[in-house]
Amino acid sequence: MLRSFWSRNDVSILFDGMHGAGGPFARRLLIEELGMSEDALMRCNPLPDFGGCHPDPNLTYADELVKKMGMAPDGSADESIKDLTVLPTLGAANDGDGDRNMIAGSQFFVTPSDSLALICDNWEAIPHFAQRGGPNGVARSMPSSAALDVVAQARSIPLFITPTGWKFFGNLMSSKELFDGKDYTPFLCGEESFGTGSDHIREKDGLWAVLAWMSIIANANKDVPANEPVVTVKDIVKKHWKKYGRHFYCRYDYEGVESGAADTLVDRIRELFVDGNIAENAPSDNTGIDLIHAEEFAYEDPVDGSKTSKQGLVLQFKNSLGDTSRVVFRLSGTGSSGATIRMYLEQYEKDSTKHDESAPIALRALADRAISLVAMQEITGREKPTVIT
């Protein structure tokens, strides 16, 4: 099915290897196996210094691919491009070691959390799942959005929410084999940091995710005649949102923050909101966005019973319309070069008339409220994040 569909003249793919290890594998799959032209590849020759680029598959560092897909730097459509027929049908990028991935359509960015949810909902199009009757378990890291949750509930698939780190997914995949427990394979899992995988290698696999999306697109077009417009990535995602609702989502990274300042910020959140009195420490203001609950995520592994604590600070909000949202704070890389403070923003929207708004814009008020509450600028000295994805 893949070779037949992707040989059509009106569809194309652009794969950005970012001069990493995934490039030769992409060449083998896309060029040698599926018969695509060299135009399908960019930066697929591995280089020791990654060609001077930062091999991170996101909107900031895969900026060349973003432009070629007809997108603005924030992932929204570049309105200056009028002829969409010149844009690739599917755009994808790998990181330096080929295990993470970014997915985009023409003028349309797919968040990692949405990508995971869509792979789950379209498992019938993916041979690894279709040949075995579908996933027996799915999992996401806690900071990832709940887009996967609503699909798993609707399709009666066991769902697990784990700390960040692939080892937690590995335990679930090995539940029967190593622990004589329940068999959750075939298994699907992913993290918001552009990692997607299954039990075929029990690790993140960027090219596998790209092939999954190629299968989803081909299946969506199986009844579309060659002379008719193809069902696009945007069409597929918007249809999904209409069915399940949209989880607006983005991540703010404050990189290279002085470690002491980063610890102070985390301690402030813990003391004032998790352990403190929210009504006193986070009174209502004119934004209409009220903090209603705070907790620190902890996890007890259902396979081996191990416990993991202090895995992220979760702030839950409610706006004047009664809609809920959340902001998660985590520290990463607290070494000599400083820490990275990650702030994850999520807001659910069922109304399909509001789904076209870009995530950074839809989440801006929530971000401003959270940044103010935790005193981000006052403590870290940062007026804005280093990266928004």
Coordinates of C-alpha atoms in Angstrom, one line a residue:
M1 CA 0.0 0.0 0.0
L2 CA 2.8 2.4 0.8
R3 CA 4.7 2.0 -2.4
S4 CA 1.5 2.3 -4.5
F5 CA 0.2 5.5 -2.8
W6 CA 3.5 7.3 -2.4
S7 CA 4.4 6.7 -6.0
R8 CA 1.5 9.0 -7.0
N9 CA 2.5 12.3 -8.8
D10 CA 0.4 14.4 -6.5
V11 CA 1.9 13.3 -3.2
S12 CA 5.5 13.7 -1.8
I13 CA 7.5 13.5 1.4
L14 CA 10.4 15.6 2.7
F15 CA 12.6 13.9 5.3
D16 CA 15.1 16.0 7.2
G17 CA 17.9 13.8 8.7
M18 CA 19.5 16.8 10.4
H19 CA 22.9 15.2 9.4
G20 CA 22.3 12.6 12.1
A21 CA 22.3 8.8 12.2
G22 CA 18.8 8.4 10.8
G23 CA 19.8 9.6 7.3
P24 CA 21.1 6.4 5.8
F25 CA 18.1 4.4 7.2
A26 CA 15.8 7.0 5.6
R27 CA 17.6 6.5 2.3
R28 CA 17.3 2.7 2.5
L29 CA 13.5 2.9 3.3
L30 CA 12.3 5.8 1.2
I31 CA 14.6 5.6 -1.8
E32 CA 15.7 1.9 -2.1
E33 CA 12.6 0.2 -0.7
L34 CA 9.8 2.6 -1.7
G35 CA 11.3 3.9 -4.9
M36 CA 11.1 7.6 -4.1
S37 CA 13.4 10.2 -5.6
E38 CA 16.3 11.9 -4.0
D39 CA 14.1 15.0 -3.6
A40 CA 12.5 13.2 -0.7
L41 CA 15.7 13.6 1.4
M42 CA 17.5 16.6 2.9
R43 CA 20.5 16.6 5.2
C44 CA 20.6 12.8 5.2
N45 CA 24.4 12.6 5.2
P46 CA 25.7 12.0 8.7
L47 CA 28.3 14.5 9.8
P48 CA 30.4 14.5 13.1
D49 CA 29.3 18.0 14.0
F50 CA 25.8 17.7 12.4
G51 CA 26.8 20.3 9.9
G52 CA 26.8 22.9 12.6
C53 CA 23.1 22.5 13.3
H54 CA 21.4 21.5 16.5
P55 CA 19.9 18.1 15.7
D56 CA 16.7 18.5 17.6
P57 CA 13.5 17.9 15.6
N58 CA 11.3 20.8 16.6
L59 CA 10.1 24.0 15.1
T60 CA 13.1 26.0 16.3
Y61 CA 15.9 23.7 15.2
A62 CA 14.3 22.1 12.1
D63 CA 13.6 25.6 10.8
E64 CA 14.7 24.8 7.2
L65 CA 12.1 22.0 7.0
V66 CA 9.5 24.2 8.6
K67 CA 10.0 26.8 5.8
K68 CA 9.9 24.1 3.1
M69 CA 6.6 22.9 4.6
G70 CA 5.1 26.3 4.2
M71 CA 4.9 27.1 7.9
A72 CA 5.8 30.2 10.0
P73 CA 8.3 29.7 12.8
D74 CA 5.5 29.0 15.3
G75 CA 4.1 26.2 13.2
S76 CA 1.2 28.2 11.8
A77 CA 0.6 28.6 8.0
D78 CA 2.8 31.0 6.1
E79 CA 0.1 33.1 4.5
S80 CA 2.5 34.4 1.9
I81 CA 2.5 31.0 0.2
K82 CA -0.5 30.8 -2.1
D83 CA 0.2 27.7 -4.3
L84 CA 0.0 24.8 -1.9
T85 CA 0.6 22.2 -4.6
V86 CA 4.4 23.0 -4.4
L87 CA 4.5 21.9 -0.8
P88 CA 5.3 18.3 0.3
T89 CA 2.4 16.2 1.6
L90 CA 4.3 15.0 4.6
G91 CA 7.3 16.5 6.3
A92 CA 9.4 14.7 8.9
A93 CA 12.6 15.2 10.8
N94 CA 14.9 12.9 12.9
D95 CA 17.3 13.9 15.7
G96 CA 21.0 13.2 15.9
D97 CA 20.6 9.5 16.8
G98 CA 17.5 8.9 14.8
D99 CA 15.1 8.0 17.7
R100 CA 13.0 11.1 17.9
N101 CA 10.7 12.6 15.2
M102 CA 8.8 15.7 14.1
I103 CA 5.7 15.4 11.9
A104 CA 4.2 18.1 9.7
G105 CA 1.8 18.4 6.7
S106 CA 1.7 21.2 4.2
Q107 CA 1.4 24.4 6.3
F108 CA 0.5 22.3 9.4
F109 CA 2.5 21.2 12.4
V110 CA 1.5 18.1 14.4
T111 CA 2.4 18.2 18.0
P112 CA 4.0 15.0 19.4
S113 CA 1.0 14.5 21.7
D114 CA -1.4 14.7 18.9
S115 CA 0.8 12.5 16.7
L116 CA 0.7 9.8 19.4
A117 CA -3.1 10.0 19.8
L118 CA -3.6 9.8 16.0
I119 CA -1.4 6.8 15.7
C120 CA -3.4 5.1 18.4
D121 CA -6.8 6.0 16.8
N122 CA -5.6 4.8 13.4
W123 CA -3.9 1.6 14.4
E124 CA -5.8 -0.3 11.8
A125 CA -3.7 1.4 9.1
I126 CA -0.4 0.3 10.8
P127 CA 0.7 -3.3 10.1
H128 CA 2.4 -3.8 13.5
F129 CA -0.9 -3.3 15.2
A130 CA -3.4 -4.3 12.6
Q131 CA -1.8 -7.8 12.2
R132 CA -2.2 -8.4 16.0
G133 CA -5.7 -6.9 16.6
G134 CA -4.6 -3.5 17.9
P135 CA -2.7 -2.2 20.9
N136 CA -3.1 -4.0 24.2
G137 CA -1.7 -1.0 26.1
V138 CA -0.7 2.6 25.5
A139 CA 1.3 5.0 27.6
R140 CA 2.4 8.6 27.7
S141 CA 4.7 10.6 29.9
M142 CA 2.9 12.8 32.4
P143 CA 3.9 16.1 30.8
S144 CA 2.5 15.0 27.5
S145 CA -1.1 16.2 26.7
A146 CA -4.1 14.1 27.5
A147 CA -4.9 13.7 23.7
L148 CA -4.0 10.0 24.0
D149 CA -6.2 9.6 27.1
V150 CA -9.5 10.3 25.3
V151 CA -8.7 8.0 22.4
A152 CA -7.7 5.2 24.8
Q153 CA -10.9 5.6 26.7
A154 CA -13.0 5.6 23.6
R155 CA -11.3 2.5 22.2
S156 CA -11.1 0.6 25.5
I157 CA -7.3 0.4 25.5
P158 CA -5.5 0.3 28.9
L159 CA -3.7 3.6 29.4
F160 CA -0.7 4.4 31.6
I161 CA 0.7 7.8 32.6
T162 CA 4.4 7.5 33.6
P163 CA 7.2 9.8 34.6
T164 CA 9.5 11.1 31.8
G165 CA 12.0 8.3 30.8
W166 CA 11.7 5.4 28.5
K167 CA 12.5 2.9 31.2
F168 CA 9.0 3.2 32.5
F169 CA 7.6 2.2 29.1
G170 CA 10.1 -0.7 28.9
N171 CA 8.7 -2.2 32.1
L172 CA 5.2 -2.2 30.7
M173 CA 6.3 -3.7 27.5
S174 CA 8.2 -6.5 29.4
S175 CA 5.3 -7.1 31.9
K176 CA 4.7 -10.7 30.7
E177 CA 8.1 -11.6 29.4
L178 CA 10.2 -10.5 32.4
F179 CA 7.7 -10.3 35.3
D180 CA 5.1 -12.9 34.4
G181 CA 2.4 -10.3 34.5
K182 CA -0.2 -9.1 32.0
D183 CA 0.8 -8.8 28.4
Y184 CA 0.4 -5.2 27.1
T185 CA 1.9 -5.9 23.7
P186 CA 1.5 -4.7 21.0
F187 CA 2.3 -1.5 22.9
L188 CA 2.3 2.1 21.8
C189 CA 4.0 4.9 23.8
G190 CA 5.4 8.4 23.5
E191 CA 6.7 11.5 25.1
E192 CA 6.0 15.2 24.3
S193 CA 9.7 15.6 23.6
F194 CA 9.1 14.2 20.1
G195 CA 9.7 10.5 21.1
T196 CA 7.3 7.8 19.7
G197 CA 7.8 4.0 19.8
S198 CA 6.4 0.6 20.2
D199 CA 7.4 -2.9 21.4
H200 CA 9.1 -3.8 18.0
I201 CA 12.4 -2.5 19.4
R202 CA 11.2 -1.2 22.8
E203 CA 12.8 2.2 22.3
K204 CA 12.0 5.5 20.6
D205 CA 12.1 5.0 16.8
G206 CA 11.8 8.1 14.7
L207 CA 11.6 6.4 11.3
W208 CA 8.9 4.0 12.6
A209 CA 6.8 7.0 13.5
V210 CA 7.3 8.4 10.0
L211 CA 6.3 5.1 8.4
A212 CA 3.2 5.1 10.7
W213 CA 2.2 8.5 9.4
M214 CA 2.8 7.4 5.8
S215 CA 0.5 4.5 6.4
I216 CA -2.2 6.7 8.0
I217 CA -2.1 9.1 5.1
A218 CA -2.2 6.3 2.5
N219 CA -5.2 4.7 4.3
A220 CA -7.1 8.0 4.5
N221 CA -6.7 8.2 0.7
K222 CA -7.5 4.6 -0.2
D223 CA -10.8 5.5 -1.8
V224 CA -9.7 8.8 -3.3
P225 CA -9.2 8.7 -7.1
A226 CA -5.9 9.8 -8.5
N227 CA -7.5 12.9 -10.1
E228 CA -9.1 14.1 -6.8
P229 CA -7.5 16.2 -4.1
V230 CA -5.7 14.0 -1.5
V231 CA -6.8 13.9 2.1
T232 CA -4.0 15.9 3.8
V233 CA -2.3 15.7 7.2
K234 CA -4.3 18.8 8.2
D235 CA -7.6 17.1 7.1
I236 CA -6.8 14.0 9.1
V237 CA -5.9 16.0 12.3
K238 CA -8.8 18.3 12.1
K239 CA -11.2 15.4 11.6
H240 CA -9.7 13.9 14.7
W241 CA -10.1 17.1 16.7
K242 CA -13.7 17.3 15.6
K243 CA -14.3 13.8 17.0
Y244 CA -12.3 14.0 20.2
G245 CA -11.7 17.8 20.8
R246 CA -8.4 19.6 20.6
H247 CA -5.8 19.7 23.4
F248 CA -4.0 23.0 22.8
Y249 CA -0.4 22.3 23.9
C250 CA 3.0 23.8 23.9
R251 CA 6.2 23.9 25.9
Y252 CA 8.3 26.8 27.1
D253 CA 12.0 26.0 27.7
Y254 CA 14.2 28.3 29.7
E255 CA 17.6 27.0 29.0
G256 CA 20.9 27.7 30.9
V257 CA 19.2 29.0 34.0
E258 CA 21.5 29.4 37.0
S259 CA 20.9 26.2 39.0
G260 CA 20.3 28.0 42.3
A261 CA 17.6 30.2 40.7
A262 CA 16.0 27.1 39.1
D263 CA 15.9 25.3 42.5
T264 CA 14.4 28.5 44.1
L265 CA 11.6 28.5 41.5
V266 CA 10.7 24.9 42.1
D267 CA 10.8 25.4 45.9
R268 CA 8.5 28.4 45.6
I269 CA 5.9 26.4 43.6
R270 CA 6.1 23.5 46.1
E271 CA 5.9 25.7 49.2
L272 CA 3.2 28.1 48.1
F273 CA 0.9 26.0 46.0
V274 CA 1.5 22.2 46.6
D275 CA 2.0 22.4 50.3
G276 CA 0.6 25.9 50.9
N277 CA -2.8 27.6 50.9
I278 CA -3.8 28.3 47.3
A279 CA -6.6 30.8 48.2
E280 CA -4.1 32.9 50.1
N281 CA -1.0 32.5 47.8
A282 CA -2.8 32.6 44.5
P283 CA -5.8 35.0 44.8
S284 CA -8.1 35.6 41.8
D285 CA -7.1 38.5 39.6
N286 CA -8.5 40.2 36.5
T287 CA -7.4 37.4 34.1
G288 CA -10.2 35.2 35.2
I289 CA -7.8 32.3 35.3
D290 CA -7.8 30.8 38.8
L291 CA -5.4 28.2 40.3
I292 CA -7.6 25.5 41.8
H293 CA -5.2 22.7 42.6
A294 CA -1.5 21.8 42.7
E295 CA 0.3 18.5 43.2
E296 CA 3.7 16.9 42.7
F297 CA 3.5 13.9 40.4
A298 CA 4.6 10.5 41.8
Y299 CA 4.4 7.1 40.2
E300 CA 4.0 3.5 41.4
D301 CA 5.0 1.1 38.7
P302 CA 2.2 -1.4 38.1
V303 CA 4.7 -4.0 36.9
D304 CA 7.4 -4.1 39.5
G305 CA 5.9 -2.0 42.3
S306 CA 8.8 0.5 42.4
K307 CA 8.0 4.1 43.4
T308 CA 9.2 7.3 41.8
S309 CA 8.6 10.7 43.4
K310 CA 9.1 14.4 42.5
Q311 CA 8.4 14.0 38.8
G312 CA 6.9 17.4 38.1
L313 CA 4.8 20.1 39.6
V314 CA 1.3 20.2 38.2
L315 CA -0.8 23.4 38.5
Q316 CA -4.5 23.1 37.5
F317 CA -6.5 26.1 36.5
K318 CA -10.1 27.1 35.8
N319 CA -11.2 30.1 33.7
S320 CA -14.4 32.2 34.0
L321 CA -16.2 29.9 31.7
G322 CA -15.5 26.9 33.9
D323 CA -13.0 25.3 31.4
T324 CA -10.0 23.6 33.0
S325 CA -6.3 23.7 32.0
R326 CA -3.0 22.8 33.4
V327 CA 0.6 23.9 33.6
V328 CA 3.5 21.5 34.5
F329 CA 6.9 22.6 35.7
R330 CA 10.0 20.3 35.5
L331 CA 13.7 20.8 35.8
S332 CA 16.2 19.2 33.3
G333 CA 19.9 19.1 33.2
T334 CA 21.0 20.7 36.5
G335 CA 24.7 20.5 35.7
S336 CA 27.5 23.0 35.5
S337 CA 26.1 24.6 32.4
G338 CA 22.9 25.5 34.3
A339 CA 19.4 24.1 34.4
T340 CA 16.6 24.0 31.9
I341 CA 13.2 24.9 33.3
R342 CA 10.4 23.3 31.2
M343 CA 6.9 24.7 31.4
Y344 CA 4.2 22.6 29.7
L345 CA 0.9 24.2 28.9
E346 CA -2.3 22.4 28.0
Q347 CA -5.9 23.5 27.5
Y348 CA -8.8 21.3 26.2
E349 CA -11.2 22.7 23.7
K350 CA -14.3 20.7 22.4
D351 CA -15.7 23.5 20.3
S352 CA -14.5 22.8 16.7
T353 CA -15.0 26.5 15.7
K354 CA -12.1 27.4 18.0
H355 CA -9.7 24.7 16.8
D356 CA -7.9 26.8 14.1
E357 CA -6.2 29.1 16.5
S358 CA -2.5 28.6 16.9
A359 CA -1.5 26.9 20.2
P360 CA 0.9 29.7 21.3
I361 CA -1.8 32.3 20.9
A362 CA -4.6 30.1 22.5
L363 CA -2.3 29.4 25.5
R364 CA -0.8 32.9 25.9
A365 CA -3.1 34.1 28.7
L366 CA -2.6 30.8 30.6
A367 CA 1.2 31.1 30.2
D368 CA 1.2 34.7 31.4
R369 CA -0.8 33.8 34.5
A370 CA 1.4 30.9 35.4
I371 CA 4.7 32.8 34.8
S372 CA 3.4 35.6 37.0
L373 CA 2.3 33.2 39.8
V374 CA 5.7 31.5 40.0
A375 CA 7.6 34.7 39.6
M376 CA 9.6 33.4 36.7
Q377 CA 11.2 36.7 35.6
E378 CA 11.9 37.9 39.1
I379 CA 13.7 34.7 40.1
T380 CA 15.4 33.7 36.9
G381 CA 15.9 37.1 35.2
R382 CA 14.4 35.7 32.0
E383 CA 11.9 37.8 30.2
K384 CA 11.0 35.1 27.7
P385 CA 11.7 31.4 27.0
T386 CA 14.7 30.2 25.0
V387 CA 12.5 27.9 22.9
I388 CA 8.8 27.4 22.4
T389 CA 7.7 24.2 20.9

